[in-house]
């Protein structure tokens, strides 16, 4: 916009280079949308218009008349259709390393050769564009690194509970002489924990969903009481090691069927019950209750005999 004000009758654009191969408009307020759509995604190279050629060579390219310029053979029709007769493109180059980040283009509706004052002006603004793009990339990388750190912490937390359950039941079966019924029950618990672990890993490995910040949710009819039983069995080895009683209130015996994603609900309950076990003093108790509410919902409550959450931290819940 600043250059358009100082160079009358011009339209400017900033194109960003993606994957070192194609150019895409980052800003082009005065250019026709149809023209931008036609140019977006152009591969850099010789003969790829002023911008594609400038990004490829790393040198400014001035097409004073696109109808005769050899770099515009494949693009002159779309340019003239939208009233564009000349195009001057300057590569936007990173201050360190000399990487081409994109191009800065100046269009006019007439045949035109920029004078020295215009060249100096565009050089200054192209440099500012490079600084702005590099700052944006830097902050984007910092945000990405933080997201990766948070994600790794989440992965560690989510996978640890079912893994501990598998190891706990396996160690019991190895160390204690169990009767056939007890051994079969232990095998069942290992299988349930393994299946939950498999589901989690499958979700974590779906990189496309992770990058998009999306979680696949499949709502189905779920027996909440049965789900609570699975969760308690997964957490029981940890509770036993800390001499903490896991108590399932009598009301949970009545199966309340809900419409939900069983894996997501299971993970929420594992986190709630697991945290209750971790932070309740040795010898304490953790109670789980489920009951229907008047509005047709089902309320699952996890209560423990520990100190509870400090008043300073209450405001941070569910963030």
mmCIF file of C-alpha atoms in Angstrom, residues 108-298:
data_model
loop_
_atom_site.group_PDB
_atom_site.id
_atom_site.type_symbol
_atom_site.label_atom_id
_atom_site.label_comp_id
_atom_site.label_asym_id
_atom_site.label_seq_id
_atom_site.Cartn_x
_atom_site.Cartn_y
_atom_site.Cartn_z
ATOM 1 C CA UNK A 108 1.022 -1.046 -14.290
ATOM 2 C CA UNK A 109 -1.651 -0.924 -16.965
ATOM 3 C CA UNK A 110 0.768 0.729 -19.385
ATOM 4 C CA UNK A 111 4.192 -0.047 -20.844
ATOM 5 C CA UNK A 112 6.662 1.054 -18.160
ATOM 6 C CA UNK A 113 10.301 1.001 -17.152
ATOM 7 C CA UNK A 114 10.978 1.996 -13.502
ATOM 8 C CA UNK A 115 13.381 4.872 -12.911
ATOM 9 C CA UNK A 116 16.208 4.921 -10.361
ATOM 10 C CA UNK A 117 14.041 6.476 -7.634
ATOM 11 C CA UNK A 118 11.437 3.722 -8.043
ATOM 12 C CA UNK A 119 14.162 1.066 -7.882
ATOM 13 C CA UNK A 120 15.546 2.467 -4.609
ATOM 14 C CA UNK A 121 12.055 2.672 -3.155
ATOM 15 C CA UNK A 122 11.183 -0.937 -4.004
ATOM 16 C CA UNK A 123 14.560 -2.176 -2.755
ATOM 17 C CA UNK A 124 13.871 -0.618 0.686
ATOM 18 C CA UNK A 125 10.384 -2.053 0.928
ATOM 19 C CA UNK A 126 11.500 -5.458 -0.327
ATOM 20 C CA UNK A 127 14.045 -5.526 2.498
ATOM 21 C CA UNK A 128 11.299 -4.658 5.008
ATOM 22 C CA UNK A 129 9.167 -7.458 3.572
ATOM 23 C CA UNK A 130 12.051 -9.903 4.099
ATOM 24 C CA UNK A 131 12.391 -8.805 7.739
ATOM 25 C CA UNK A 132 8.664 -9.173 8.320
ATOM 26 C CA UNK A 133 8.497 -12.630 6.737
ATOM 27 C CA UNK A 134 11.537 -13.845 8.694
ATOM 28 C CA UNK A 135 10.058 -12.589 11.969
ATOM 29 C CA UNK A 136 6.802 -14.346 11.196
ATOM 30 C CA UNK A 137 8.628 -17.593 10.440
ATOM 31 C CA UNK A 138 10.689 -17.278 13.630
ATOM 32 C CA UNK A 139 7.642 -16.839 15.845
ATOM 33 C CA UNK A 140 5.890 -19.611 13.954
ATOM 34 C CA UNK A 141 8.800 -21.964 14.648
ATOM 35 C CA UNK A 142 8.770 -21.007 18.344
ATOM 36 C CA UNK A 143 5.049 -21.737 18.537
ATOM 37 C CA UNK A 144 5.595 -25.014 16.701
ATOM 38 C CA UNK A 145 8.373 -26.045 19.103
ATOM 39 C CA UNK A 146 6.169 -25.280 22.102
ATOM 40 C CA UNK A 147 3.336 -27.273 20.556
ATOM 41 C CA UNK A 148 5.701 -30.222 20.057
ATOM 42 C CA UNK A 149 6.864 -30.023 23.680
ATOM 43 C CA UNK A 150 3.277 -29.901 24.950
ATOM 44 C CA UNK A 151 2.321 -32.746 22.640
ATOM 45 C CA UNK A 152 5.172 -34.971 23.855
ATOM 46 C CA UNK A 153 4.160 -34.294 27.457
ATOM 47 C CA UNK A 154 0.588 -35.240 26.591
ATOM 48 C CA UNK A 155 1.699 -38.427 24.820
ATOM 49 C CA UNK A 156 3.755 -39.463 27.847
ATOM 50 C CA UNK A 157 0.844 -38.828 30.192
ATOM 51 C CA UNK A 158 -1.797 -40.542 28.073
ATOM 52 C CA UNK A 159 0.220 -43.695 27.316
ATOM 53 C CA UNK A 160 1.591 -44.259 30.800
ATOM 54 C CA UNK A 161 -1.623 -45.429 32.510
ATOM 55 C CA UNK A 162 -2.577 -48.334 30.211
ATOM 56 C CA UNK A 163 1.099 -49.314 29.955
ATOM 57 C CA UNK A 164 1.407 -49.421 33.757
ATOM 58 C CA UNK A 165 -1.748 -51.534 33.909
ATOM 59 C CA UNK A 166 -0.303 -54.059 31.437
ATOM 60 C CA UNK A 167 2.976 -54.282 33.356
ATOM 61 C CA UNK A 168 1.198 -54.484 36.707
ATOM 62 C CA UNK A 169 -1.079 -57.370 35.763
ATOM 63 C CA UNK A 170 1.752 -59.196 34.003
ATOM 64 C CA UNK A 171 3.984 -58.919 37.090
ATOM 65 C CA UNK A 172 1.209 -60.227 39.320
ATOM 66 C CA UNK A 173 0.712 -63.216 37.017
ATOM 67 C CA UNK A 174 4.456 -63.826 37.048
ATOM 68 C CA UNK A 175 4.912 -63.596 40.811
ATOM 69 C CA UNK A 176 1.685 -65.061 42.227
ATOM 70 C CA UNK A 177 0.279 -68.562 41.763
ATOM 71 C CA UNK A 178 -3.197 -67.758 40.432
ATOM 72 C CA UNK A 179 -6.071 -70.154 39.953
ATOM 73 C CA UNK A 180 -7.482 -70.497 36.384
ATOM 74 C CA UNK A 181 -10.262 -67.962 36.981
ATOM 75 C CA UNK A 182 -7.885 -65.338 38.395
ATOM 76 C CA UNK A 183 -5.403 -65.919 35.588
ATOM 77 C CA UNK A 184 -8.143 -65.561 32.960
ATOM 78 C CA UNK A 185 -9.275 -62.332 34.624
ATOM 79 C CA UNK A 186 -5.696 -61.013 34.569
ATOM 80 C CA UNK A 187 -5.353 -61.855 30.874
ATOM 81 C CA UNK A 188 -8.631 -60.039 30.167
ATOM 82 C CA UNK A 189 -7.362 -56.916 31.940
ATOM 83 C CA UNK A 190 -4.102 -57.006 29.985
ATOM 84 C CA UNK A 191 -6.059 -57.315 26.736
ATOM 85 C CA UNK A 192 -8.347 -54.380 27.651
ATOM 86 C CA UNK A 193 -5.366 -52.205 28.565
ATOM 87 C CA UNK A 194 -3.554 -53.254 25.386
ATOM 88 C CA UNK A 195 -6.564 -52.418 23.227
ATOM 89 C CA UNK A 196 -6.826 -48.979 24.804
ATOM 90 C CA UNK A 197 -3.104 -48.440 24.268
ATOM 91 C CA UNK A 198 -3.464 -49.533 20.645
ATOM 92 C CA UNK A 199 -6.308 -47.055 20.106
ATOM 93 C CA UNK A 200 -4.260 -44.234 21.590
ATOM 94 C CA UNK A 201 -1.220 -45.034 19.476
ATOM 95 C CA UNK A 202 -3.385 -45.234 16.353
ATOM 96 C CA UNK A 203 -4.714 -41.760 17.101
ATOM 97 C CA UNK A 204 -1.262 -40.358 17.821
ATOM 98 C CA UNK A 205 0.164 -41.727 14.590
ATOM 99 C CA UNK A 206 -2.501 -40.067 12.485
ATOM 100 C CA UNK A 207 -0.273 -37.070 11.797
ATOM 101 C CA UNK A 208 -2.743 -35.375 9.504
ATOM 102 C CA UNK A 209 -5.240 -35.039 12.353
ATOM 103 C CA UNK A 210 -2.560 -33.975 14.810
ATOM 104 C CA UNK A 211 -1.348 -31.199 12.506
ATOM 105 C CA UNK A 212 -4.906 -30.068 11.873
ATOM 106 C CA UNK A 213 -5.616 -30.033 15.602
ATOM 107 C CA UNK A 214 -8.495 -32.424 15.150
ATOM 108 C CA UNK A 215 -9.493 -35.559 17.010
ATOM 109 C CA UNK A 216 -11.619 -38.206 15.329
ATOM 110 C CA UNK A 217 -14.794 -38.555 17.396
ATOM 111 C CA UNK A 218 -17.141 -41.488 16.865
ATOM 112 C CA UNK A 219 -20.318 -41.216 18.928
ATOM 113 C CA UNK A 220 -22.064 -44.456 19.794
ATOM 114 C CA UNK A 221 -24.158 -46.025 22.559
ATOM 115 C CA UNK A 222 -21.909 -46.588 25.571
ATOM 116 C CA UNK A 223 -22.610 -48.468 28.806
ATOM 117 C CA UNK A 224 -21.165 -45.996 31.306
ATOM 118 C CA UNK A 225 -21.050 -48.521 34.151
ATOM 119 C CA UNK A 226 -19.077 -50.995 32.044
ATOM 120 C CA UNK A 227 -16.749 -48.208 30.956
ATOM 121 C CA UNK A 228 -16.129 -47.190 34.568
ATOM 122 C CA UNK A 229 -15.325 -50.805 35.383
ATOM 123 C CA UNK A 230 -12.671 -50.849 32.634
ATOM 124 C CA UNK A 231 -11.134 -47.634 33.966
ATOM 125 C CA UNK A 232 -10.988 -48.886 37.540
ATOM 126 C CA UNK A 233 -9.297 -52.083 36.408
ATOM 127 C CA UNK A 234 -6.708 -50.092 34.460
ATOM 128 C CA UNK A 235 -5.875 -47.897 37.449
ATOM 129 C CA UNK A 236 -6.112 -50.643 40.090
ATOM 130 C CA UNK A 237 -2.420 -51.675 39.987
ATOM 131 C CA UNK A 238 -1.384 -48.116 40.868
ATOM 132 C CA UNK A 239 -4.017 -47.925 43.607
ATOM 133 C CA UNK A 240 -2.906 -51.264 45.062
ATOM 134 C CA UNK A 241 0.727 -50.120 45.147
ATOM 135 C CA UNK A 242 -0.331 -47.080 47.205
ATOM 136 C CA UNK A 243 -2.802 -48.992 49.395
ATOM 137 C CA UNK A 244 -5.674 -46.847 48.115
ATOM 138 C CA UNK A 245 -9.188 -48.274 48.052
ATOM 139 C CA UNK A 246 -11.066 -47.911 44.750
ATOM 140 C CA UNK A 247 -14.762 -47.808 45.571
ATOM 141 C CA UNK A 248 -17.530 -48.112 43.013
ATOM 142 C CA UNK A 249 -20.743 -46.701 44.477
ATOM 143 C CA UNK A 250 -23.802 -49.015 44.340
ATOM 144 C CA UNK A 251 -25.571 -46.688 41.892
ATOM 145 C CA UNK A 252 -23.009 -47.544 39.233
ATOM 146 C CA UNK A 253 -24.353 -51.081 39.125
ATOM 147 C CA UNK A 254 -27.374 -49.749 37.224
ATOM 148 C CA UNK A 255 -26.166 -49.367 33.645
ATOM 149 C CA UNK A 256 -26.692 -45.865 32.250
ATOM 150 C CA UNK A 257 -26.349 -45.900 28.479
ATOM 151 C CA UNK A 258 -25.088 -42.682 26.936
ATOM 152 C CA UNK A 259 -24.330 -41.355 23.461
ATOM 153 C CA UNK A 260 -20.599 -40.618 23.398
ATOM 154 C CA UNK A 261 -17.165 -41.532 22.052
ATOM 155 C CA UNK A 262 -16.148 -44.386 24.357
ATOM 156 C CA UNK A 263 -12.414 -43.869 23.852
ATOM 157 C CA UNK A 264 -12.572 -40.162 24.700
ATOM 158 C CA UNK A 265 -14.751 -40.720 27.776
ATOM 159 C CA UNK A 266 -12.470 -43.562 28.890
ATOM 160 C CA UNK A 267 -9.413 -41.302 28.592
ATOM 161 C CA UNK A 268 -11.063 -38.506 30.573
ATOM 162 C CA UNK A 269 -11.971 -40.951 33.347
ATOM 163 C CA UNK A 270 -8.486 -42.491 33.344
ATOM 164 C CA UNK A 271 -7.040 -39.025 33.859
ATOM 165 C CA UNK A 272 -9.495 -38.135 36.642
ATOM 166 C CA UNK A 273 -9.246 -41.430 38.526
ATOM 167 C CA UNK A 274 -5.508 -41.721 37.879
ATOM 168 C CA UNK A 275 -4.846 -38.235 39.261
ATOM 169 C CA UNK A 276 -7.032 -38.959 42.258
ATOM 170 C CA UNK A 277 -4.974 -42.075 43.014
ATOM 171 C CA UNK A 278 -1.648 -40.272 42.476
ATOM 172 C CA UNK A 279 -2.416 -37.336 44.756
ATOM 173 C CA UNK A 280 -4.368 -39.050 47.505
ATOM 174 C CA UNK A 281 -2.209 -39.914 50.547
ATOM 175 C CA UNK A 282 -1.271 -43.578 50.974
ATOM 176 C CA UNK A 283 -4.082 -45.526 52.593
ATOM 177 C CA UNK A 284 -6.807 -43.220 51.272
ATOM 178 C CA UNK A 285 -9.853 -43.892 49.124
ATOM 179 C CA UNK A 286 -11.175 -42.923 45.685
ATOM 180 C CA UNK A 287 -14.888 -43.208 44.927
ATOM 181 C CA UNK A 288 -16.596 -43.242 41.517
ATOM 182 C CA UNK A 289 -20.321 -42.714 41.162
ATOM 183 C CA UNK A 290 -22.618 -42.420 38.155
ATOM 184 C CA UNK A 291 -26.215 -41.241 38.189
ATOM 185 C CA UNK A 292 -28.772 -39.853 35.771
ATOM 186 C CA UNK A 293 -29.687 -36.180 36.083
ATOM 187 C CA UNK A 294 -33.112 -34.649 35.536
ATOM 188 C CA UNK A 295 -32.155 -33.172 32.132
ATOM 189 C CA UNK A 296 -31.426 -36.567 30.576
ATOM 190 C CA UNK A 297 -27.675 -36.337 31.069
ATOM 191 C CA UNK A 298 -25.469 -38.683 33.072
#
